[in-house]
GROMACS .gro file of C-alpha atoms in nm:
model
  212
    1MET     CA    1   2.489  -1.150  -0.246
    2THR     CA    2   2.239  -0.858  -0.113
    3ALA     CA    3   2.050  -0.667  -0.343
    4ILE     CA    4   2.270  -0.406  -0.300
    5GLU     CA    5   2.534  -0.554  -0.463
    6GLN     CA    6   2.334  -0.699  -0.741
    7THR     CA    7   2.214  -0.358  -0.805
    8GLU     CA    8   2.515  -0.144  -1.006
    9ALA     CA    9   2.516   0.266  -0.821
   10ARG     CA   10   2.384   0.500  -1.013
   11PRO     CA   11   2.645   0.750  -1.162
   12ARG     CA   12   2.784   1.000  -0.918
   13GLY     CA   13   2.765   1.326  -1.004
   14THR     CA   14   2.427   1.403  -1.167
   15ARG     CA   15   2.261   1.739  -1.075
   16LEU     CA   16   1.846   1.695  -1.065
   17PRO     CA   17   1.611   1.940  -0.983
   18ARG     CA   18   1.514   1.904  -0.618
   19ARG     CA   19   1.225   1.725  -0.649
   20ALA     CA   20   1.385   1.483  -0.892
   21ARG     CA   21   1.621   1.413  -0.697
   22ARG     CA   22   1.403   1.393  -0.374
   23ASN     CA   23   1.162   1.138  -0.595
   24GLN     CA   24   1.557   0.988  -0.681
   25LEU     CA   25   1.610   0.900  -0.319
   26LEU     CA   26   1.222   0.809  -0.236
   27GLY     CA   27   1.311   0.519  -0.498
   28ALA     CA   28   1.654   0.397  -0.370
   29ALA     CA   29   1.537   0.369  -0.023
   30GLN     CA   30   1.224   0.254  -0.100
   31GLU     CA   31   1.497  -0.005  -0.289
   32VAL     CA   32   1.669  -0.114  -0.004
   33PHE     CA   33   1.397  -0.125   0.262
   34VAL     CA   34   1.293  -0.318   0.097
   35ALA     CA   35   1.486  -0.575   0.086
   36GLN     CA   36   1.721  -0.567   0.397
   37GLY     CA   37   1.363  -0.424   0.645
   38TYR     CA   38   1.412  -0.085   0.840
   39HIS     CA   39   1.731  -0.223   1.108
   40ALA     CA   40   1.924  -0.360   0.832
   41ALA     CA   41   1.923  -0.081   0.612
   42ALA     CA   42   2.171   0.173   0.640
   43MET     CA   43   2.172   0.549   0.513
   44ASP     CA   44   2.550   0.444   0.326
   45ASP     CA   45   2.371   0.162   0.101
   46ILE     CA   46   2.008   0.423   0.038
   47ALA     CA   47   2.289   0.713  -0.096
   48GLU     CA   48   2.523   0.417  -0.284
   49ARG     CA   49   2.203   0.261  -0.442
   50ALA     CA   50   2.108   0.645  -0.539
   51GLY     CA   51   2.417   0.695  -0.709
   52VAL     CA   52   2.510   1.014  -0.424
   53SER     CA   53   2.682   1.118  -0.130
   54LYS     CA   54   2.562   1.051   0.240
   55PRO     CA   55   2.551   1.481   0.195
   56VAL     CA   56   2.304   1.495   0.045
   57LEU     CA   57   2.120   1.267   0.142
   58TYR     CA   58   2.120   1.403   0.458
   59GLN     CA   59   2.040   1.728   0.279
   60HIS     CA   60   1.684   1.636   0.182
   61PHE     CA   61   1.666   1.353   0.498
   62PRO     CA   62   1.770   1.433   0.804
   63GLY     CA   63   1.821   1.051   0.930
   64LYS     CA   64   1.684   0.712   0.861
   65LEU     CA   65   1.300   0.797   1.000
   66ASP     CA   66   1.264   1.108   0.850
   67LEU     CA   67   1.355   0.879   0.520
   68TYR     CA   68   1.125   0.595   0.610
   69LEU     CA   69   0.779   0.818   0.715
   70ALA     CA   70   0.804   0.982   0.377
   71LEU     CA   71   0.776   0.628   0.198
   72LEU     CA   72   0.511   0.586   0.448
   73ASP     CA   73   0.341   0.839   0.391
   74GLN     CA   74   0.391   0.835  -0.029
   75HIS     CA   75   0.253   0.471  -0.030
   76CYS     CA   76  -0.003   0.501   0.200
   77ASP     CA   77  -0.171   0.759   0.005
   78ASN     CA   78  -0.133   0.546  -0.260
   79LEU     CA   79  -0.324   0.272  -0.088
   80LEU     CA   80  -0.606   0.515  -0.001
   81GLN     CA   81  -0.633   0.649  -0.390
   82ALA     CA   82  -0.642   0.355  -0.584
   83VAL     CA   83  -0.930   0.222  -0.306
   84ARG     CA   84  -1.079   0.548  -0.386
   85THR     CA   85  -1.091   0.565  -0.737
   86ALA     CA   86  -1.210   0.179  -0.727
   87LEU     CA   87  -1.520   0.296  -0.566
   88ALA     CA   88  -1.600   0.499  -0.841
   89SER     CA   89  -1.497   0.300  -1.093
   90THR     CA   90  -1.884   0.201  -1.128
   91ASN     CA   91  -2.186   0.221  -1.016
   92GLU     CA   92  -2.277  -0.151  -1.048
   93ASN     CA   93  -2.224  -0.286  -0.645
   94LYS     CA   94  -2.080  -0.621  -0.761
   95GLN     CA   95  -1.834  -0.496  -0.977
   96ARG     CA   96  -1.746  -0.208  -0.726
   97VAL     CA   97  -1.688  -0.533  -0.458
   98ALA     CA   98  -1.449  -0.683  -0.796
   99ALA     CA   99  -1.244  -0.294  -0.857
  100THR     CA  100  -1.230  -0.234  -0.398
  101MET     CA  101  -1.081  -0.637  -0.394
  102ASP     CA  102  -0.803  -0.608  -0.779
  103ALA     CA  103  -0.735  -0.237  -0.582
  104TYR     CA  104  -0.532  -0.419  -0.282
  105PHE     CA  105  -0.408  -0.705  -0.589
  106ALA     CA  106  -0.206  -0.429  -0.767
  107TYR     CA  107  -0.131  -0.277  -0.508
  108VAL     CA  108   0.069  -0.591  -0.372
  109GLU     CA  109   0.130  -0.709  -0.696
  110ASP     CA  110   0.359  -0.375  -0.794
  111GLU     CA  111   0.693  -0.473  -0.870
  112GLY     CA  112   0.876  -0.237  -0.611
  113GLY     CA  113   0.700  -0.430  -0.304
  114ALA     CA  114   0.593  -0.117  -0.129
  115PHE     CA  115   0.360  -0.303  -0.019
  116ARG     CA  116   0.592  -0.452   0.251
  117LEU     CA  117   0.639  -0.135   0.424
  118VAL     CA  118   0.221  -0.045   0.435
  119PHE     CA  119   0.164  -0.422   0.541
  120GLU     CA  120   0.509  -0.588   0.712
  121SER     CA  121   0.719  -0.307   0.888
  122ASP     CA  122   0.960  -0.420   1.071
  123LEU     CA  123   0.947  -0.150   1.201
  124THR     CA  124   0.522  -0.126   1.432
  125ASN     CA  125   0.735  -0.023   1.763
  126GLU     CA  126   0.709   0.290   1.621
  127PRO     CA  127   0.436   0.528   1.711
  128ALA     CA  128   0.482   0.704   1.391
  129VAL     CA  129   0.474   0.416   1.191
  130ARG     CA  130   0.190   0.196   1.390
  131GLU     CA  131   0.016   0.516   1.381
  132ARG     CA  132   0.087   0.572   1.003
  133VAL     CA  133  -0.021   0.249   0.909
  134GLU     CA  134  -0.286   0.248   1.135
  135ARG     CA  135  -0.399   0.538   0.937
  136VAL     CA  136  -0.396   0.412   0.667
  137SER     CA  137  -0.631   0.099   0.737
  138LEU     CA  138  -0.904   0.265   0.869
  139GLU     CA  139  -0.875   0.487   0.603
  140CYS     CA  140  -0.997   0.232   0.321
  141ALA     CA  141  -1.259   0.118   0.547
  142GLU     CA  142  -1.406   0.492   0.542
  143ALA     CA  143  -1.393   0.511   0.212
  144ILE     CA  144  -1.542   0.198   0.148
  145SER     CA  145  -1.780   0.214   0.481
  146GLU     CA  146  -1.930   0.542   0.311
  147VAL     CA  147  -2.020   0.351  -0.042
  148VAL     CA  148  -2.166   0.030   0.209
  149ALA     CA  149  -2.379   0.280   0.440
  150GLU     CA  150  -2.592   0.502   0.153
  151ASP     CA  151  -2.653   0.161  -0.062
  152THR     CA  152  -2.812  -0.057   0.202
  153GLY     CA  153  -2.915   0.215   0.475
  154LEU     CA  154  -2.755   0.032   0.763
  155SER     CA  155  -2.615   0.279   1.052
  156LYS     CA  156  -2.171   0.418   1.020
  157ASP     CA  157  -2.065   0.166   1.265
  158GLU     CA  158  -2.287  -0.182   1.127
  159ALA     CA  159  -2.115  -0.030   0.793
  160MET     CA  160  -1.791   0.046   0.896
  161LEU     CA  161  -1.777  -0.345   1.071
  162LEU     CA  162  -1.880  -0.492   0.691
  163ALA     CA  163  -1.584  -0.216   0.543
  164VAL     CA  164  -1.292  -0.341   0.752
  165GLY     CA  165  -1.372  -0.711   0.703
  166LEU     CA  166  -1.413  -0.664   0.340
  167GLY     CA  167  -1.065  -0.469   0.332
  168GLY     CA  168  -0.853  -0.682   0.594
  169VAL     CA  169  -1.005  -0.967   0.351
  170SER     CA  170  -0.854  -0.782   0.052
  171GLN     CA  171  -0.487  -0.752   0.181
  172VAL     CA  172  -0.395  -1.087   0.352
  173VAL     CA  173  -0.573  -1.245   0.080
  174ALA     CA  174  -0.344  -1.105  -0.202
  175ARG     CA  175  -0.102  -1.109   0.024
  176TYR     CA  176  -0.124  -1.480   0.103
  177TRP     CA  177  -0.151  -1.519  -0.351
  178LEU     CA  178   0.162  -1.351  -0.369
  179SER     CA  179   0.394  -1.493  -0.146
  180SER     CA  180   0.243  -1.838  -0.228
  181GLU     CA  181   0.363  -1.826  -0.545
  182SER     CA  182   0.000  -1.909  -0.665
  183THR     CA  183  -0.083  -2.027  -1.031
  184VAL     CA  184  -0.404  -1.872  -0.996
  185PRO     CA  185  -0.340  -1.557  -1.238
  186ARG     CA  186  -0.480  -1.286  -1.010
  187GLU     CA  187  -0.788  -1.190  -1.219
  188THR     CA  188  -0.935  -1.533  -1.095
  189ALA     CA  189  -0.838  -1.486  -0.822
  190VAL     CA  190  -1.071  -1.093  -0.731
  191GLN     CA  191  -1.321  -1.322  -0.860
  192LEU     CA  192  -1.287  -1.572  -0.604
  193LEU     CA  193  -1.237  -1.369  -0.335
  194THR     CA  194  -1.536  -1.162  -0.514
  195SER     CA  195  -1.792  -1.401  -0.557
  196LEU     CA  196  -1.718  -1.543  -0.202
  197ALA     CA  197  -1.781  -1.117  -0.085
  198TRP     CA  198  -2.040  -1.100  -0.299
  199ARG     CA  199  -2.246  -1.351  -0.098
  200GLY     CA  200  -2.243  -1.206   0.177
  201ILE     CA  201  -2.208  -0.835   0.166
  202ALA     CA  202  -2.578  -0.934  -0.142
  203GLY     CA  203  -2.747  -0.998   0.190
  204PHE     CA  204  -2.837  -0.673   0.299
  205PRO     CA  205  -3.110  -0.543   0.064
  206LYS     CA  206  -3.031  -0.190  -0.126
  207VAL     CA  207  -3.179   0.077   0.022
  208GLY     CA  208  -3.553   0.072  -0.121
  209HIS     CA  209  -3.540  -0.260  -0.194
  210GLU     CA  210  -3.691  -0.529  -0.043
  211GLN     CA  211  -3.486  -0.871   0.061
  212GLY     CA  212  -3.555  -1.144  -0.155
   0.00000   0.00000   0.00000
């Protein structure tokens, strides 16, 4: 039995403001896309999950790809905002590394499974999807690199290489931690990864400080 069949359809006929209806449809689409993947998902399934008719669904989203891209935009923005918030949460660099790592773990652990649309999409051969996935990874790295460059005095390109490494390690390890059903608590996993990353990044002395 599929996730769609296991979940009772939401009541039909409820009139909602346009924005609320759009959010409802996006929520239903996320459930279906995460459970089935893009290719196996059908607009019929999404309409049924949302408790609306297909014409109502098409009023908001002309096609399945439009719906998928709207979801992808939403969740790419959520990840970028989480990373930026983590970076701004403290001026203490080790804590900032930990906060950024934890942002990726929290994103992956979210029960809605939205990270699968970003990091594990079955539609990366679609240029519009690939562009969004690559862009959010780049923008997260750019946000991290700005802090690295400011604190270390490394060039923009050097800081970017380190930032891509930090972001990549964070999301790959977080996904492994979740998929392996690790017995390591999230807090401990973040501490372990932070220790590993900090031993490397701390080797670059802060601007105005001698390396000890």
